[in-house]
CSV table of C-alpha atoms and ligand atoms in Angstrom, one decimal:
chain,number,residue,atom,x,y,z
A,40,UNK,CA,247.0,99.2,152.8
A,41,UNK,CA,243.8,101.2,152.1
A,42,UNK,CA,242.0,98.5,150.2
A,43,UNK,CA,242.5,95.2,148.4
A,44,UNK,CA,244.2,96.8,145.4
A,45,UNK,CA,246.9,99.2,146.7
A,46,UNK,CA,247.2,102.7,145.2
A,47,UNK,CA,250.6,103.6,143.9
A,48,UNK,CA,251.3,107.3,143.4
A,49,UNK,CA,254.1,108.3,141.0
A,50,UNK,CA,255.0,112.0,141.1
A,51,UNK,CA,256.6,113.0,137.8
A,52,UNK,CA,255.3,112.1,134.3
A,53,UNK,CA,258.8,112.1,132.8
A,54,UNK,CA,260.7,109.1,131.6
A,55,UNK,CA,261.6,107.9,135.1
A,56,UNK,CA,258.0,108.0,136.3
A,57,UNK,CA,256.8,106.3,133.1
A,58,UNK,CA,259.4,103.5,133.4
A,59,UNK,CA,258.5,102.9,137.0
A,60,UNK,CA,254.9,102.5,136.0
A,61,UNK,CA,255.8,100.2,133.1
A,62,UNK,CA,258.0,98.0,135.4
A,63,UNK,CA,255.1,97.7,137.9
A,64,UNK,CA,252.7,96.7,135.1
A,65,UNK,CA,255.2,94.2,133.7
A,66,UNK,CA,255.6,92.6,137.1
A,67,UNK,CA,251.8,92.0,137.0
A,68,UNK,CA,251.2,94.1,140.2
A,69,UNK,CA,247.6,94.2,141.1
A,70,UNK,CA,247.3,97.9,142.0
A,71,UNK,CA,245.9,101.2,140.9
A,72,UNK,CA,248.7,103.4,139.6
A,73,UNK,CA,248.3,107.2,139.4
A,74,UNK,CA,250.9,109.3,137.6
A,75,UNK,CA,250.9,113.0,138.6
A,76,UNK,CA,252.7,115.5,136.4
A,77,UNK,CA,252.7,119.3,136.5
A,78,UNK,CA,253.3,119.6,132.7
A,79,UNK,CA,250.3,119.4,130.3
A,80,UNK,CA,252.0,116.8,128.1
A,81,UNK,CA,252.4,113.0,128.3
A,82,UNK,CA,256.0,111.7,128.5
A,83,UNK,CA,258.2,113.0,125.7
A,84,UNK,CA,261.8,112.9,124.8
A,85,UNK,CA,263.4,115.7,126.7
A,86,UNK,CA,266.8,115.2,125.0
A,87,UNK,CA,265.0,115.8,121.7
A,88,UNK,CA,264.2,119.4,122.7
A,89,UNK,CA,267.6,120.6,121.6
A,90,UNK,CA,268.6,117.9,119.1
A,91,UNK,CA,266.6,119.2,116.2
A,92,UNK,CA,264.6,122.2,115.2
A,93,UNK,CA,261.7,121.4,117.4
A,94,UNK,CA,259.0,122.3,117.4
A,95,UNK,CA,258.5,122.0,113.6
A,96,UNK,CA,256.7,124.8,111.8
A,97,UNK,CA,253.3,123.2,112.2
A,98,UNK,CA,253.2,123.8,115.9
A,99,UNK,CA,253.0,122.3,119.3
A,100,UNK,CA,250.7,119.3,118.4
A,101,UNK,CA,253.2,118.0,115.9
A,102,UNK,CA,256.1,118.6,118.2
A,103,UNK,CA,254.4,116.7,121.1
A,104,UNK,CA,253.7,113.9,118.7
A,105,UNK,CA,257.2,113.8,117.3
A,106,UNK,CA,258.8,113.5,120.7
A,107,UNK,CA,256.3,111.3,122.3
A,108,UNK,CA,257.6,108.3,124.3
A,109,UNK,CA,255.3,105.3,124.1
A,110,UNK,CA,254.5,103.4,127.3
A,111,UNK,CA,252.5,100.4,128.3
A,112,UNK,CA,248.8,101.4,128.4
A,113,UNK,CA,246.7,99.7,131.0
A,114,UNK,CA,243.4,100.5,132.6
A,115,UNK,CA,245.1,100.2,136.0
A,116,UNK,CA,247.1,103.3,135.1
A,117,UNK,CA,245.6,106.8,135.4
A,118,UNK,CA,247.3,110.1,134.4
A,119,UNK,CA,246.7,113.4,136.1
A,120,UNK,CA,248.5,115.9,134.0
A,121,UNK,CA,248.7,119.7,134.6
A,122,UNK,CA,248.5,118.7,138.3
A,123,UNK,CA,251.2,119.7,140.7
A,124,UNK,CA,251.8,117.9,144.0
A,125,UNK,CA,252.1,120.8,146.5
A,126,UNK,CA,253.0,118.8,149.6
A,127,UNK,CA,253.4,115.2,150.8
A,128,UNK,CA,252.7,113.8,154.2
A,129,UNK,CA,254.8,110.7,154.1
A,130,UNK,CA,253.7,109.6,157.6
A,131,UNK,CA,250.0,109.6,156.8
A,132,UNK,CA,250.6,108.8,153.1
A,133,UNK,CA,248.7,111.7,151.6
A,134,UNK,CA,249.5,114.0,148.7
A,135,UNK,CA,248.0,117.5,148.5
A,136,UNK,CA,247.4,118.6,144.9
A,137,UNK,CA,247.3,121.9,143.1
A,138,UNK,CA,243.6,121.1,142.1
A,139,UNK,CA,242.7,121.3,145.8
A,140,UNK,CA,242.2,117.5,146.0
A,141,UNK,CA,244.2,115.1,148.1
A,142,UNK,CA,245.4,111.6,147.1
A,143,UNK,CA,245.9,108.9,149.6
A,144,UNK,CA,248.5,106.3,148.5
A,145,UNK,CA,250.0,103.1,149.8
A,146,UNK,CA,253.3,103.3,148.0
A,147,UNK,CA,255.0,106.3,146.4
A,148,UNK,CA,257.6,106.8,143.6
A,149,UNK,CA,259.3,110.2,143.6
A,150,UNK,CA,260.3,111.1,140.0
A,151,UNK,CA,259.9,114.8,140.0
A,152,UNK,CA,263.3,115.5,138.3
A,153,UNK,CA,265.1,118.8,138.3
A,154,UNK,CA,264.5,122.4,137.0
A,155,UNK,CA,267.0,124.9,135.6
A,156,UNK,CA,269.1,126.8,138.1
A,157,UNK,CA,268.8,130.6,137.6
A,158,UNK,CA,271.2,133.3,138.8
A,159,UNK,CA,268.4,135.2,140.6
A,160,UNK,CA,264.7,135.2,141.0
A,161,UNK,CA,263.5,138.7,140.0
A,162,UNK,CA,259.9,139.8,140.2
A,163,UNK,CA,260.4,142.2,137.4
A,164,UNK,CA,261.5,141.5,133.9
A,165,UNK,CA,265.0,142.6,132.9
A,166,UNK,CA,264.9,145.7,130.7
A,167,UNK,CA,267.8,144.6,128.6
A,168,UNK,CA,267.3,140.9,127.9
A,169,UNK,CA,264.4,138.5,127.5
A,170,UNK,CA,265.5,135.9,130.0
A,171,UNK,CA,264.8,132.2,129.3
A,172,UNK,CA,265.6,128.7,130.6
A,173,UNK,CA,265.0,125.4,128.9
A,174,UNK,CA,263.6,122.3,130.6
A,175,UNK,CA,260.3,121.4,129.1
A,176,UNK,CA,258.4,121.3,125.8
A,177,UNK,CA,256.7,124.6,126.5
A,178,UNK,CA,260.1,126.3,127.1
A,179,UNK,CA,261.5,124.7,124.0
A,180,UNK,CA,258.6,125.9,121.9
A,181,UNK,CA,259.0,129.6,122.9
A,182,UNK,CA,262.8,129.5,122.7
A,183,UNK,CA,262.7,128.0,119.2
A,184,UNK,CA,260.2,130.6,118.1
A,185,UNK,CA,262.3,133.4,119.5
A,186,UNK,CA,265.6,132.0,118.0
A,187,UNK,CA,263.9,132.2,114.6
A,188,UNK,CA,263.3,135.9,115.2
A,189,UNK,CA,266.3,136.9,117.2
A,190,UNK,CA,269.5,138.4,115.8
A,191,UNK,CA,271.5,138.1,119.0
A,192,UNK,CA,271.5,135.5,121.8
A,193,UNK,CA,273.6,135.2,124.9
A,194,UNK,CA,273.9,131.8,126.5
A,195,UNK,CA,275.2,131.6,130.1
A,196,UNK,CA,276.7,128.2,130.8
A,197,UNK,CA,278.8,125.6,128.9
A,198,UNK,CA,277.2,122.2,129.6
A,199,UNK,CA,275.3,120.0,127.1
A,200,UNK,CA,272.2,122.1,127.0
A,201,UNK,CA,274.2,125.3,126.5
A,202,UNK,CA,276.4,123.9,123.7
A,203,UNK,CA,273.4,122.3,121.9
A,204,UNK,CA,271.5,125.5,122.1
A,205,UNK,CA,274.4,127.5,120.8
A,206,UNK,CA,274.6,125.1,117.8
A,207,UNK,CA,270.9,125.5,117.2
A,208,UNK,CA,271.0,129.3,117.5
A,209,UNK,CA,273.7,129.5,114.9
A,210,UNK,CA,271.6,127.2,112.6
A,211,UNK,CA,268.8,129.8,113.0
A,212,UNK,CA,271.2,132.5,112.0
A,213,UNK,CA,271.7,134.2,115.3
A,214,UNK,CA,274.8,136.0,116.6
A,215,UNK,CA,275.8,133.9,119.6
A,216,UNK,CA,277.8,134.7,122.7
A,217,UNK,CA,278.5,132.0,125.3
A,218,UNK,CA,279.5,132.9,128.9
A,219,UNK,CA,281.5,130.6,131.2
A,220,UNK,CA,282.6,132.7,134.1
A,221,UNK,CA,284.2,130.1,136.3
A,222,UNK,CA,286.1,127.7,134.0
A,223,UNK,CA,287.9,127.4,130.6
A,224,UNK,CA,285.4,125.7,128.3
A,225,UNK,CA,282.6,123.1,127.8
A,226,UNK,CA,282.3,120.1,130.1
A,227,UNK,CA,285.4,121.0,132.0
A,228,UNK,CA,284.1,119.5,135.2
A,229,UNK,CA,283.7,116.1,133.5
A,230,UNK,CA,286.5,116.1,130.9
A,231,UNK,CA,289.1,118.3,132.4
A,232,UNK,CA,290.8,121.6,131.3
A,233,UNK,CA,292.6,120.3,128.2
A,234,UNK,CA,289.6,118.7,126.5
A,235,UNK,CA,287.4,121.7,127.6
A,236,UNK,CA,289.8,124.1,125.8
A,237,UNK,CA,289.7,122.0,122.7
A,238,UNK,CA,285.9,122.1,122.7
A,239,UNK,CA,285.9,125.8,123.3
A,240,UNK,CA,288.1,126.5,120.3
A,241,UNK,CA,285.9,124.2,118.2
A,242,UNK,CA,282.8,126.2,119.2
A,243,UNK,CA,284.7,129.5,118.5
A,244,UNK,CA,285.7,128.2,115.1
A,245,UNK,CA,282.1,127.7,114.3
A,246,UNK,CA,281.4,131.4,114.8
A,247,UNK,CA,280.4,131.7,118.5
A,248,UNK,CA,282.0,134.3,120.7
A,249,UNK,CA,283.0,132.2,123.8
A,250,UNK,CA,284.0,134.3,126.8
A,251,UNK,CA,285.4,133.0,130.1
A,252,UNK,CA,286.6,134.6,133.3
A,253,UNK,CA,286.2,138.3,133.9
A,254,UNK,CA,285.1,138.9,130.3
A,255,UNK,CA,282.2,136.5,130.8
A,256,UNK,CA,281.5,137.7,134.3
A,257,UNK,CA,281.0,141.3,133.1
A,258,UNK,CA,278.3,140.2,130.7
A,259,UNK,CA,276.4,138.0,133.2
A,260,UNK,CA,272.9,139.3,134.0
A,261,UNK,CA,270.9,138.2,137.0
A,262,UNK,CA,267.6,138.9,135.3
A,263,UNK,CA,266.3,140.8,138.3
A,264,UNK,CA,265.7,144.0,136.3
A,265,UNK,CA,268.4,146.5,135.7
A,266,UNK,CA,268.4,149.7,137.7
A,267,UNK,CA,268.7,152.9,135.9
A,268,UNK,CA,268.4,156.6,136.8
A,269,UNK,CA,265.0,158.0,136.2
A,270,UNK,CA,264.5,161.0,133.9
A,271,UNK,CA,265.4,163.5,136.7
A,272,UNK,CA,268.4,161.5,137.5
A,273,UNK,CA,267.6,161.9,141.2
A,274,UNK,CA,266.7,158.3,142.1
A,275,UNK,CA,266.9,154.8,140.8
A,276,UNK,CA,264.0,153.5,138.8
A,277,UNK,CA,263.4,150.5,136.7
A,278,UNK,CA,263.6,150.8,133.0
A,279,UNK,CA,260.5,149.4,131.3
A,280,UNK,CA,261.5,146.3,129.3
A,281,UNK,CA,261.7,147.1,125.6
A,282,UNK,CA,259.9,144.8,123.2
A,283,UNK,CA,263.0,144.0,121.1
A,284,UNK,CA,265.3,142.8,123.9
A,285,UNK,CA,268.0,140.3,123.0
A,286,UNK,CA,267.6,136.7,124.1
A,287,UNK,CA,269.5,135.7,127.2
A,288,UNK,CA,269.3,131.9,128.0
A,289,UNK,CA,270.6,130.6,131.3
A,290,UNK,CA,271.8,127.0,131.1
A,291,UNK,CA,273.9,127.0,134.3
A,292,UNK,CA,272.8,123.7,135.9
A,293,UNK,CA,269.8,122.4,137.7
A,294,UNK,CA,268.0,122.2,141.1
A,295,UNK,CA,266.2,119.1,142.2
A,296,UNK,CA,262.4,119.5,142.6
A,297,UNK,CA,262.2,118.5,146.3
A,298,UNK,CA,260.3,121.3,147.9
A,299,UNK,CA,257.0,119.4,148.0
A,300,UNK,CA,258.7,116.7,150.2
A,301,UNK,CA,259.9,119.1,152.9
A,302,UNK,CA,258.9,118.5,156.5
A,303,UNK,CA,259.1,114.7,156.3
A,304,UNK,CA,262.6,114.3,157.7
A,305,UNK,CA,264.2,113.1,154.4
A,306,UNK,CA,267.7,114.0,153.4
A,307,UNK,CA,267.0,116.5,150.6
A,308,UNK,CA,270.5,118.0,150.5
A,309,UNK,CA,270.9,117.1,146.8
A,310,UNK,CA,267.9,115.4,145.5
A,311,UNK,CA,266.4,112.4,147.4
A,312,UNK,CA,268.8,109.9,148.9
A,313,UNK,CA,268.1,106.3,148.1
A,314,UNK,CA,269.8,103.0,148.5
A,315,UNK,CA,271.2,100.9,145.6
A,316,UNK,CA,267.6,99.5,145.0
A,317,UNK,CA,266.1,103.1,144.8
A,318,UNK,CA,264.4,102.7,148.2
A,319,UNK,CA,264.2,105.9,150.3
A,320,UNK,CA,266.1,105.0,153.4
A,321,UNK,CA,263.9,106.9,155.9
A,322,UNK,CA,260.6,105.5,154.5
A,323,UNK,CA,260.1,101.9,153.5
A,324,UNK,CA,257.1,102.6,151.3
A,325,UNK,CA,258.8,105.4,149.2
A,326,UNK,CA,261.1,105.0,146.2
A,327,UNK,CA,262.8,107.5,144.0
A,328,UNK,CA,264.2,107.5,140.4
A,329,UNK,CA,265.6,109.6,137.7
A,330,UNK,CA,267.4,112.9,137.9
A,331,UNK,CA,266.2,113.5,141.5
A,332,UNK,CA,267.6,110.2,142.9
A,333,UNK,CA,271.0,110.2,144.7
A,334,UNK,CA,272.2,106.7,145.0
A,335,UNK,CA,275.4,105.0,146.2
A,336,UNK,CA,278.0,105.5,143.4
A,337,UNK,CA,278.7,102.2,141.8
A,338,UNK,CA,282.0,103.7,140.5
A,339,UNK,CA,283.7,104.9,143.6
A,340,UNK,CA,281.8,103.1,146.4
A,341,UNK,CA,282.8,106.1,148.5
A,342,UNK,CA,279.8,108.5,148.0
A,343,UNK,CA,276.4,109.0,146.6
A,344,UNK,CA,275.8,110.3,143.1
A,345,UNK,CA,273.0,111.9,141.1
A,346,UNK,CA,273.0,111.5,137.4
A,347,UNK,CA,271.1,113.7,134.9
A,348,UNK,CA,271.0,111.4,131.9
A,349,UNK,CA,268.2,109.8,130.0
A,350,UNK,CA,269.4,106.3,130.3
A,351,UNK,CA,270.0,106.7,134.0
A,352,UNK,CA,266.3,107.8,134.3
A,353,UNK,CA,265.3,104.7,132.4
A,354,UNK,CA,267.4,102.3,134.5
A,355,UNK,CA,266.5,103.8,137.9
A,356,UNK,CA,262.8,104.1,136.9
A,357,UNK,CA,262.8,100.4,136.0
A,358,UNK,CA,264.5,99.5,139.3
A,359,UNK,CA,262.3,101.7,141.4
A,360,UNK,CA,259.2,100.0,139.9
A,361,UNK,CA,260.7,96.5,140.5
A,362,UNK,CA,261.7,97.3,144.0
A,363,UNK,CA,258.3,98.6,144.8
A,364,UNK,CA,256.7,95.4,143.3
A,365,UNK,CA,259.1,93.4,145.4
A,366,UNK,CA,258.0,95.3,148.5
A,367,UNK,CA,254.4,94.3,147.8
A,368,UNK,CA,255.5,90.6,147.7
A,369,UNK,CA,255.9,90.2,143.9
A,370,UNK,CA,258.8,88.3,142.5
A,371,UNK,CA,260.5,91.2,140.6
A,372,UNK,CA,264.1,89.9,140.3
A,373,UNK,CA,265.8,93.1,141.5
A,374,UNK,CA,269.5,93.6,141.4
A,375,UNK,CA,271.4,96.6,142.7
A,376,UNK,CA,272.0,99.6,140.3
A,377,UNK,CA,275.0,99.0,138.1
A,378,UNK,CA,274.9,102.1,136.1
A,379,UNK,CA,277.3,102.5,133.2
A,380,UNK,CA,277.4,106.2,132.3
A,381,UNK,CA,277.4,106.5,128.5
A,382,UNK,CA,276.2,109.6,126.6
A,383,UNK,CA,276.4,111.3,123.3
A,384,UNK,CA,275.9,114.8,122.2
A,385,UNK,CA,276.5,116.8,119.0
A,386,UNK,CA,277.8,120.3,118.8
A,387,UNK,CA,278.3,122.0,115.5
A,388,UNK,CA,278.5,118.6,113.8
A,389,UNK,CA,281.1,117.3,116.2
A,390,UNK,CA,279.9,114.1,117.9
A,391,UNK,CA,281.0,113.9,121.5
A,392,UNK,CA,280.8,110.6,123.3
A,393,UNK,CA,281.6,110.1,127.0
A,394,UNK,CA,281.6,106.9,128.9
A,395,UNK,CA,282.4,105.8,132.4
A,396,UNK,CA,283.2,108.4,135.0
A,397,UNK,CA,286.0,110.7,133.8
A,398,UNK,CA,285.1,113.1,136.6
A,399,UNK,CA,286.9,110.9,139.2
A,400,UNK,CA,290.1,110.6,137.1
A,401,UNK,CA,293.5,112.0,138.2
A,402,UNK,CA,295.1,111.9,134.7
A,403,UNK,CA,294.3,111.6,131.0
A,404,UNK,CA,296.0,110.1,128.0
A,405,UNK,CA,295.3,110.7,124.3
A,406,UNK,CA,295.0,107.3,122.7
A,407,UNK,CA,294.6,108.5,119.1
A,408,UNK,CA,294.2,111.8,117.4
A,409,UNK,CA,294.9,115.4,118.3
A,410,UNK,CA,292.8,117.6,120.5
A,411,UNK,CA,293.8,120.6,118.3
A,412,UNK,CA,291.8,118.9,115.5
A,413,UNK,CA,288.8,117.2,117.2
A,414,UNK,CA,286.9,116.9,114.0
A,415,UNK,CA,289.5,114.5,112.6
A,416,UNK,CA,288.8,112.1,115.5
A,417,UNK,CA,290.4,112.0,118.9
A,418,UNK,CA,290.0,109.3,121.6
A,419,UNK,CA,291.0,110.1,125.2
A,420,UNK,CA,291.3,107.8,128.1
A,421,UNK,CA,290.8,109.0,131.7
A,422,UNK,CA,292.7,107.2,134.5
A,423,UNK,CA,292.6,107.1,138.3
A,424,UNK,CA,295.7,105.7,139.9
A,425,UNK,CA,296.7,104.2,136.6
A,426,UNK,CA,293.3,102.4,136.0
A,427,UNK,CA,290.9,103.5,133.3
A,428,UNK,CA,287.8,105.1,134.7
A,429,UNK,CA,286.4,106.9,131.7
A,430,UNK,CA,286.8,107.6,128.0
A,431,UNK,CA,285.8,110.3,125.5
A,432,UNK,CA,285.6,110.3,121.7
A,433,UNK,CA,285.2,113.4,119.6
A,434,UNK,CA,284.8,113.1,115.8
A,435,UNK,CA,282.8,114.4,112.9
A,436,UNK,CA,282.3,110.8,111.6
A,437,UNK,CA,282.9,107.4,113.1
A,438,UNK,CA,286.5,106.8,112.0
A,439,UNK,CA,287.8,105.6,115.4
A,440,UNK,CA,284.6,103.9,116.5
A,441,UNK,CA,286.1,100.4,116.8
A,442,UNK,CA,288.9,101.8,119.0
A,443,UNK,CA,286.3,103.5,121.2
A,444,UNK,CA,284.2,100.4,121.5
A,445,UNK,CA,287.3,98.5,122.7
A,446,UNK,CA,287.7,101.0,125.4
A,447,UNK,CA,284.0,100.8,126.4
A,448,UNK,CA,284.3,97.0,126.6
A,449,UNK,CA,287.3,97.3,128.9
A,450,UNK,CA,285.5,99.9,131.0
A,451,UNK,CA,282.4,97.8,131.4
A,452,UNK,CA,284.5,94.9,132.5
A,453,UNK,CA,286.5,96.8,135.1
B,569,LIG,C1,267.2,120.3,126.8
B,569,LIG,C2,267.7,119.0,127.4
B,569,LIG,C3,268.5,118.2,126.6
B,569,LIG,C4,269.0,117.0,127.2
B,569,LIG,N1,269.8,116.2,126.4
B,569,LIG,C5,270.2,115.0,126.9
B,569,LIG,C6,271.0,114.1,126.2
B,569,LIG,O1,271.3,114.4,125.0
B,569,LIG,N2,271.3,112.9,126.7
B,569,LIG,C7,270.9,112.5,127.9
B,569,LIG,O2,271.3,111.4,128.4
B,569,LIG,N3,270.2,113.3,128.7
B,569,LIG,C8,269.8,114.6,128.3
B,569,LIG,N4,269.0,115.4,129.0
B,569,LIG,C9,268.7,115.0,130.4
B,569,LIG,C10,267.5,114.0,130.4
B,569,LIG,O3,266.5,114.6,129.6
B,569,LIG,C11,267.0,113.8,131.8
B,569,LIG,O4,268.1,113.1,132.5
B,569,LIG,C12,265.8,113.0,132.0
B,569,LIG,O5,264.7,113.6,131.2
B,569,LIG,C13,265.3,112.9,133.4
B,569,LIG,O6,264.1,112.3,133.5
B,569,LIG,P1,263.2,112.3,134.9
B,569,LIG,O7,262.0,111.5,134.6
B,569,LIG,O8,264.1,112.0,136.0
B,569,LIG,O9,262.9,113.9,135.1
B,569,LIG,P2,262.0,114.8,134.2
B,569,LIG,O10,262.0,114.4,132.8
B,569,LIG,O11,262.4,116.2,134.6
B,569,LIG,O12,260.5,114.6,134.7
B,569,LIG,C14,260.1,115.0,136.0
B,569,LIG,C15,258.7,115.6,135.8
B,569,LIG,O13,258.1,115.9,137.1
B,569,LIG,C16,257.4,117.1,137.0
B,569,LIG,N5,257.3,117.6,138.4
B,569,LIG,C17,258.2,118.3,139.2
B,569,LIG,N6,257.8,118.6,140.3
B,569,LIG,C18,256.5,118.1,140.4
B,569,LIG,C19,255.4,118.2,141.3
B,569,LIG,N7,255.6,118.7,142.5
B,569,LIG,N8,254.2,117.7,141.0
B,569,LIG,C20,254.0,117.1,139.8
B,569,LIG,N9,255.0,117.0,138.8
B,569,LIG,C21,256.2,117.5,139.1
B,569,LIG,C22,258.4,117.9,136.1
B,569,LIG,O14,257.7,119.1,135.7
B,569,LIG,C23,258.6,116.9,135.0
B,569,LIG,O15,257.6,116.9,134.1
B,569,LIG,C24,268.6,116.6,128.5
B,569,LIG,C25,267.8,117.5,129.3
B,569,LIG,C26,267.4,118.7,128.7
B,569,LIG,C27,266.6,119.6,129.6
């Protein structure tokens, strides 16, 4: 340790980083805690970015306030916002920051999350589209403003962010095209082909052109700038981007923010691998939490899993903080991660609830309702070797709520 009160560095000012700090403070750890985040904002509700018309008309300040996540305030806690950690030397326990400073720590929590995956990194702007991705509050602000002005928006992807954005764009009055080149419809990887097709037709019934396969592939744009013949027609030249390009939003998955950790011998193949207490296996003084943490899957006990859900970031952030406190000798009552995946989204007024791990199922069963009419309520059970491993509930109201809760209770008890 570098002094009597150890210094704990937390990289990432999102919900996982905040919850790790809160857990440390609640455990009464006598330490200095520094949270480093490359965004300019204190922790806010990331899911809120696509749930309502944020930011409201009165601007960024109101938006930040409206989505703010409260945390325990304490003089032991220091925030360094707008500060990027460029590299980490885990052997010498030093972080190098974008400000040019270094920070020596005694214990480290990695909570740097993920960023949107993009189809290509171009150094020129595409002449045809204004390309956007959505992860943070600043992205949300510009996308919302542009949606208010745009007539036409193309959305590549069919996950939660893509579907919620399509719903928002229609609310703003845009003409919306969704592209899913590889599969049949929304959430197919989680809920399977039949449910995905039902969701696709729900979205189409709400006025979105939903293209899959070759039709979608032909409209994909890599954003690297489209080549066109110059005026003489003799050689390729870049078109200058027009000011009224249509909006093209890529929501095609994410990439863990691990680059700053390279060169330390960690397994960074998909996020940061940890054990069931959020401890980084290769480094006893380092912990990881949130979207970036890949931990032993409590649902299959065969592999590691990485979850990109708000509640997961809360639970793993808490656990990382407690594990760290325990490593400093505090009685933190840690228990291994027992994550119960459970999430909700809303697409064109259709509430979609998913629990457990339908992804690992080998069959599905409709318990009640009809996938042709999801707005009238439909409950689906997902099975693996005959045992329930997941459930989904689609509805415009809450007609089948008690039935769904019964399934959740059975799933939790499995
Ligand atoms: C638009 C949108 C809607 C969503 N909706 C839902 C939903 O409805 N339900 C749900 O369960 N989940 C939803 N999610 C997912 C959920 O928001 C995430 O699972 C959660 O925010 C992850 O928290 P985190 O703290 O792990 O990561 P993050 O919130 O990403 O925080 C990590 C922070 O670290 C920063 N950072 C990265 N690298 C560095 C570095 N080198 N130095 C300093 N800082 C760095 C990042 O910029 C970021 O601020 C949504 C996500 C998005 C983007």
